Amino acid sequence: MKLRNKHSLTFTIYDEILVDVGAKTERDETRQRDDMQVSPSHFLLAWTVSAATLLSPALTSSSDTPNLCQLREEFNLTGMHQDGDVIIGGLFEINLFTVFPMLSFRTKPDQPWCYKSDLEGFKMAQTMAFAINEINQNPNLLSNISLGYSIYDNCVKLGVAFRAALALISGTQKTLSSSDCREGLPPVLGIVGDSVSTHSIAISSVAGLFHVPMVSYFATCSCLSDRQRYPSFFRTIPSDAFQVRAMIQILKHFKWTWVGLIYSNDDYGRHAAQSFHKDITTFGGCVAFSEMLPKDNDIVEIRKIMRVIRESTSRVIVVFSTKSYLLPLMDEVAQQNVIRQWIASEAWSSSPLFLTPRMLPFLKGTLGITIRRGEIDGLREFLLSVRPDNDSKNNMVRRFWQEMFSCRFDPEEALAVAEGKVCTGQEDLSKADMAYSDVSDLRPSYNVYKAVYALAHSLHNLLSCVPGQGPFKGNSCASLHDMQPWQLTHYLQDVNFSTGFGDQVSFDKTGDALAIYDIFNWHGMPDGTMKARTVGVVDESQPTENVFHLDEGNLSWNFEFNKPPRSVCSEPCPPGTRKATRKGLPVCCFDCLHCADGEISNTTDAIECVKCPVEFWSSLKKDRCVPKEVEFLSYEEALGISLTTVSIFGACVSAVVLAIFVHHRHTPVVRANNSELSFLILLSLKLCFLCALLFIGQPRTWTCQLRHAAFGISFVLCVSSILVKTMVVIAVFKASRPEGQGAMKWFGAAQQRGTIFILTSLQVAICVIWLSTASPTPHKNTHYQSSKIVFECAVGSVAGFATLLGYIGLLAAISFLLAFLARNLPDNFNEAKFITFSMLIFCAVWIAFVPAYVSSPGKYADVVEIFAILASSFGLLIAIFAPKCYIILLHPERNTKKALMSRGS
């Protein structure tokens, strides 16, 4: 809308109309996302789109000549042109440095100018010219039309690149008729370029307004794959998303997990760094430091980055940067004599600026990702045939020529410079810098070649359209005289052809080319120079197992023994340990903690230790599970041997005493002490000694069931015999008195045997009930000691075991009480004293047994029980029978009735 005020000042107001609510929502979401992370390129986009809207068309109607369109502004650009029916534009880095004039705005500002030619950039521009000439001579491709080109220098600066892009889109003719403004072909149908991602973002945003397809040969920012923002952008080089994955493959191969990151302060560097931070974690790697190169080559910032590099423990540094940003840092690396393993991005991995003898001691062994190599027949002859002319539109060749041969075409200008040489235009390029004519390792130039042919094949397909079968509205086709860039974009999306070198060229739905990279390694040569050699390939079009290939035998390193460096924050944790991250540090920095007992880790860098199964335990190194040691009281161990020996010894002593008593059964000492009961007591003691053997050895079902039953019955037989013996002693004493004459009739031999049988039968009944309801069974106990399996006999029923012991204790207590009451009988009946002492020992042993048994783990509970059996058995044997054996064997003169009677008196 235009408004005019009273001073005749015209305003132009633009309105943004949202098509629907969905568009508004999408815009709001985009703004919120951009508010969170806004890069300079986003501001740049806004400016460039606005500028394009205001400046386009650059040709405007003149008030003085209403039937003519007049060019609004003519830029001072370095370029190269060739006429043709269809023009293709090109943007290349011909000069590396730009001088911007001071702006006072009191006079019309001067335009920037560029200097310091880049041979590689000029070679790429000539490769585009060669490809177009080759296409024009090809009868099978665009046979009826000729291609022309308009190539401009971007000077590695966005301001210059944007000026060149506007010149391509709007054209450079100063005046056109009004009909030409509205009809005919646009100045260019497609653009080859730009090489810088930031430039491509800005230019493709403007070119997209006019639907001009743009095929870049070197812009790799993954952000350019966004079809919503850049619908007409294509490229013959893979995006940074793939480049990052390729670098991750290298890091993973050499197990470099602690890596420094340096990137340029532009869209290329920032997006690549963002992808690298994300992808490096997929294989457990970490970024040791992340530094951004300054735009203005500030030496203070450069030295700050160098200080970070020197202080970091990382030996490997990944660099995403163009050569112009990186050059000051590498100069400082050489000055400070810093040696690291460098991983180069494709933007500088093959740059001759760093392949110099000066950088050899510091950059030798560098590994780099580089774009696909190709071969172009006839290119070298074309490069050597280039000659300058006087056409002002072809000043690119003249400037290149002057710098190549250090001469000037203007004699007055030649006098002003030190060399003072005048260019003739006939100098021999074959004797100049060989880097210009070297076509043995074409990489960016090969991408330019493919980009030109992609546009040419698309144009060929467009012009081969059959009327009525076209892809456009009404099945129409485009014609040579009125075709538009957006129509070429349609065919470019589906282009598919093969180059003479055998590579297939096509684009996916995001405009990206097939993902394939070569791997470079910088070798030191005998003459002191440095050369980049191909040592591998990363090709994502191959099966997973063949994506990465590296010829390690041809690698060169800059470290001792010509071996790759180690770059880890922490050494790998060996099997038997686990990783424990250090607080405040990345996950690659960790401590190795030994696995706990019963846990193992059998892999390197295990995150957690795994618990062994129940019947297994960790080895000493904690790297495997081994069967737990099964522990039980064995006959082979010293304790088992000792207890077995004591048990057998006790049984033998009992047998010897029994034999002595049997042999001397008619002597007064034996007869006076109830020989039958004595024989029964000795027999039961022998069984008690022998039942201790059932507690030794590996538990089995029958031994578990028999051990407690045999122990309980044997001791009841023994104690009940002692109890009856005590009662007989008391009965005999009472029978010796008038009031107790009938006492002995109740304690005859039959009554004694019956009492013992009844008392023992009760214990047998207890055992039968216990074994039939909750029988003791072998049990592998893992609770006493985690590292061992305690093989024991589970009692089955604690109540049954307690009843068995309680019954024995009850009989022992009664015996002790009766014997204690009869302790003062005359000496000829002193049996009561020995019984009292024996019962005292027996009760003391078994009272102490209960807490000791409960608190003893594993096999030691069996040891306590055996000790109680042996101790109480020896106590009974010694206390009751030792005095009698002493008289029988050592003092037979006392073993007479007279001696016993006299003692009694």
PDB file of N, CA and C in Angstrom, residues 774-801:
ATOM      1  N   ALA A 774       8.625 -84.405  60.620  1.00  0.00           N
ATOM      2  CA  ALA A 774       9.548 -83.395  60.067  1.00  0.00           C
ATOM      3  C   ALA A 774      10.963 -83.916  60.205  1.00  0.00           C
ATOM      4  N   SER A 775      11.287 -84.828  59.327  1.00  0.00           N
ATOM      5  CA  SER A 775      12.576 -85.502  59.417  1.00  0.00           C
ATOM      6  C   SER A 775      13.724 -84.566  59.062  1.00  0.00           C
ATOM      7  N   PRO A 776      14.846 -84.661  59.761  1.00  0.00           N
ATOM      8  CA  PRO A 776      16.043 -83.907  59.364  1.00  0.00           C
ATOM      9  C   PRO A 776      16.484 -84.310  57.955  1.00  0.00           C
ATOM     10  N   THR A 777      16.911 -83.320  57.165  1.00  0.00           N
ATOM     11  CA  THR A 777      17.334 -83.564  55.787  1.00  0.00           C
ATOM     12  C   THR A 777      18.605 -82.769  55.493  1.00  0.00           C
ATOM     13  N   PRO A 778      19.397 -83.218  54.514  1.00  0.00           N
ATOM     14  CA  PRO A 778      20.569 -82.425  54.115  1.00  0.00           C
ATOM     15  C   PRO A 778      20.118 -81.085  53.539  1.00  0.00           C
ATOM     16  N   HIS A 779      20.843 -80.038  53.846  1.00  0.00           N
ATOM     17  CA  HIS A 779      20.451 -78.689  53.442  1.00  0.00           C
ATOM     18  C   HIS A 779      21.689 -77.872  53.125  1.00  0.00           C
ATOM     19  N   LYS A 780      21.663 -77.231  51.920  1.00  0.00           N
ATOM     20  CA  LYS A 780      22.762 -76.348  51.537  1.00  0.00           C
ATOM     21  C   LYS A 780      22.419 -74.936  51.989  1.00  0.00           C
ATOM     22  N   ASN A 781      23.040 -74.522  53.020  1.00  0.00           N
ATOM     23  CA  ASN A 781      22.745 -73.237  53.647  1.00  0.00           C
ATOM     24  C   ASN A 781      23.690 -72.166  53.092  1.00  0.00           C
ATOM     25  N   THR A 782      23.121 -71.094  52.524  1.00  0.00           N
ATOM     26  CA  THR A 782      23.928 -70.004  51.963  1.00  0.00           C
ATOM     27  C   THR A 782      23.852 -68.732  52.807  1.00  0.00           C
ATOM     28  N   HIS A 783      23.234 -68.819  53.966  1.00  0.00           N
ATOM     29  CA  HIS A 783      23.038 -67.617  54.789  1.00  0.00           C
ATOM     30  C   HIS A 783      24.148 -67.415  55.808  1.00  0.00           C
ATOM     31  N   TYR A 784      24.743 -68.506  56.261  1.00  0.00           N
ATOM     32  CA  TYR A 784      25.792 -68.356  57.263  1.00  0.00           C
ATOM     33  C   TYR A 784      26.980 -67.578  56.703  1.00  0.00           C
ATOM     34  N   GLN A 785      27.422 -67.956  55.506  1.00  0.00           N
ATOM     35  CA  GLN A 785      28.581 -67.335  54.886  1.00  0.00           C
ATOM     36  C   GLN A 785      28.320 -67.238  53.389  1.00  0.00           C
ATOM     37  N   SER A 786      28.332 -65.999  52.861  1.00  0.00           N
ATOM     38  CA  SER A 786      27.926 -65.794  51.478  1.00  0.00           C
ATOM     39  C   SER A 786      28.837 -66.493  50.487  1.00  0.00           C
ATOM     40  N   SER A 787      30.118 -66.618  50.822  1.00  0.00           N
ATOM     41  CA  SER A 787      31.067 -67.186  49.880  1.00  0.00           C
ATOM     42  C   SER A 787      31.090 -68.702  49.912  1.00  0.00           C
ATOM     43  N   LYS A 788      30.366 -69.321  50.814  1.00  0.00           N
ATOM     44  CA  LYS A 788      30.401 -70.770  50.940  1.00  0.00           C
ATOM     45  C   LYS A 788      28.987 -71.321  51.052  1.00  0.00           C
ATOM     46  N   ILE A 789      28.878 -72.571  50.680  1.00  0.00           N
ATOM     47  CA  ILE A 789      27.642 -73.314  50.917  1.00  0.00           C
ATOM     48  C   ILE A 789      27.890 -74.230  52.113  1.00  0.00           C
ATOM     49  N   VAL A 790      27.182 -73.990  53.169  1.00  0.00           N
ATOM     50  CA  VAL A 790      27.332 -74.824  54.361  1.00  0.00           C
ATOM     51  C   VAL A 790      26.382 -76.012  54.209  1.00  0.00           C
ATOM     52  N   PHE A 791      26.979 -77.190  54.045  1.00  0.00           N
ATOM     53  CA  PHE A 791      26.194 -78.411  53.876  1.00  0.00           C
ATOM     54  C   PHE A 791      25.931 -78.973  55.270  1.00  0.00           C
ATOM     55  N   GLU A 792      24.703 -78.887  55.685  1.00  0.00           N
ATOM     56  CA  GLU A 792      24.359 -79.272  57.045  1.00  0.00           C
ATOM     57  C   GLU A 792      23.075 -80.087  57.029  1.00  0.00           C
ATOM     58  N   CYS A 793      22.785 -80.621  58.202  1.00  0.00           N
ATOM     59  CA  CYS A 793      21.525 -81.343  58.391  1.00  0.00           C
ATOM     60  C   CYS A 793      20.536 -80.403  59.057  1.00  0.00           C
ATOM     61  N   ALA A 794      19.511 -80.033  58.322  1.00  0.00           N
ATOM     62  CA  ALA A 794      18.449 -79.227  58.920  1.00  0.00           C
ATOM     63  C   ALA A 794      17.645 -80.115  59.862  1.00  0.00           C
ATOM     64  N   VAL A 795      17.404 -79.644  61.062  1.00  0.00           N
ATOM     65  CA  VAL A 795      16.746 -80.478  62.079  1.00  0.00           C
ATOM     66  C   VAL A 795      15.306 -80.794  61.716  1.00  0.00           C
ATOM     67  N   GLY A 796      14.779 -80.071  60.779  1.00  0.00           N
ATOM     68  CA  GLY A 796      13.397 -80.339  60.383  1.00  0.00           C
ATOM     69  C   GLY A 796      12.414 -79.725  61.340  1.00  0.00           C
ATOM     70  N   SER A 797      12.331 -80.278  62.535  1.00  0.00           N
ATOM     71  CA  SER A 797      11.431 -79.755  63.568  1.00  0.00           C
ATOM     72  C   SER A 797      12.253 -79.366  64.775  1.00  0.00           C
ATOM     73  N   VAL A 798      12.267 -78.085  65.063  1.00  0.00           N
ATOM     74  CA  VAL A 798      12.990 -77.614  66.254  1.00  0.00           C
ATOM     75  C   VAL A 798      12.342 -78.159  67.508  1.00  0.00           C
ATOM     76  N   ALA A 799      11.025 -78.286  67.489  1.00  0.00           N
ATOM     77  CA  ALA A 799      10.307 -78.819  68.664  1.00  0.00           C
ATOM     78  C   ALA A 799      10.710 -80.269  68.922  1.00  0.00           C
ATOM     79  N   GLY A 800      10.856 -81.052  67.848  1.00  0.00           N
ATOM     80  CA  GLY A 800      11.281 -82.438  68.020  1.00  0.00           C
ATOM     81  C   GLY A 800      12.667 -82.530  68.608  1.00  0.00           C
ATOM     82  N   PHE A 801      13.593 -81.693  68.074  1.00  0.00           N
ATOM     83  CA  PHE A 801      14.960 -81.705  68.595  1.00  0.00           C
ATOM     84  C   PHE A 801      15.001 -81.231  70.044  1.00  0.00           C
TER      85      PHE A 801
END
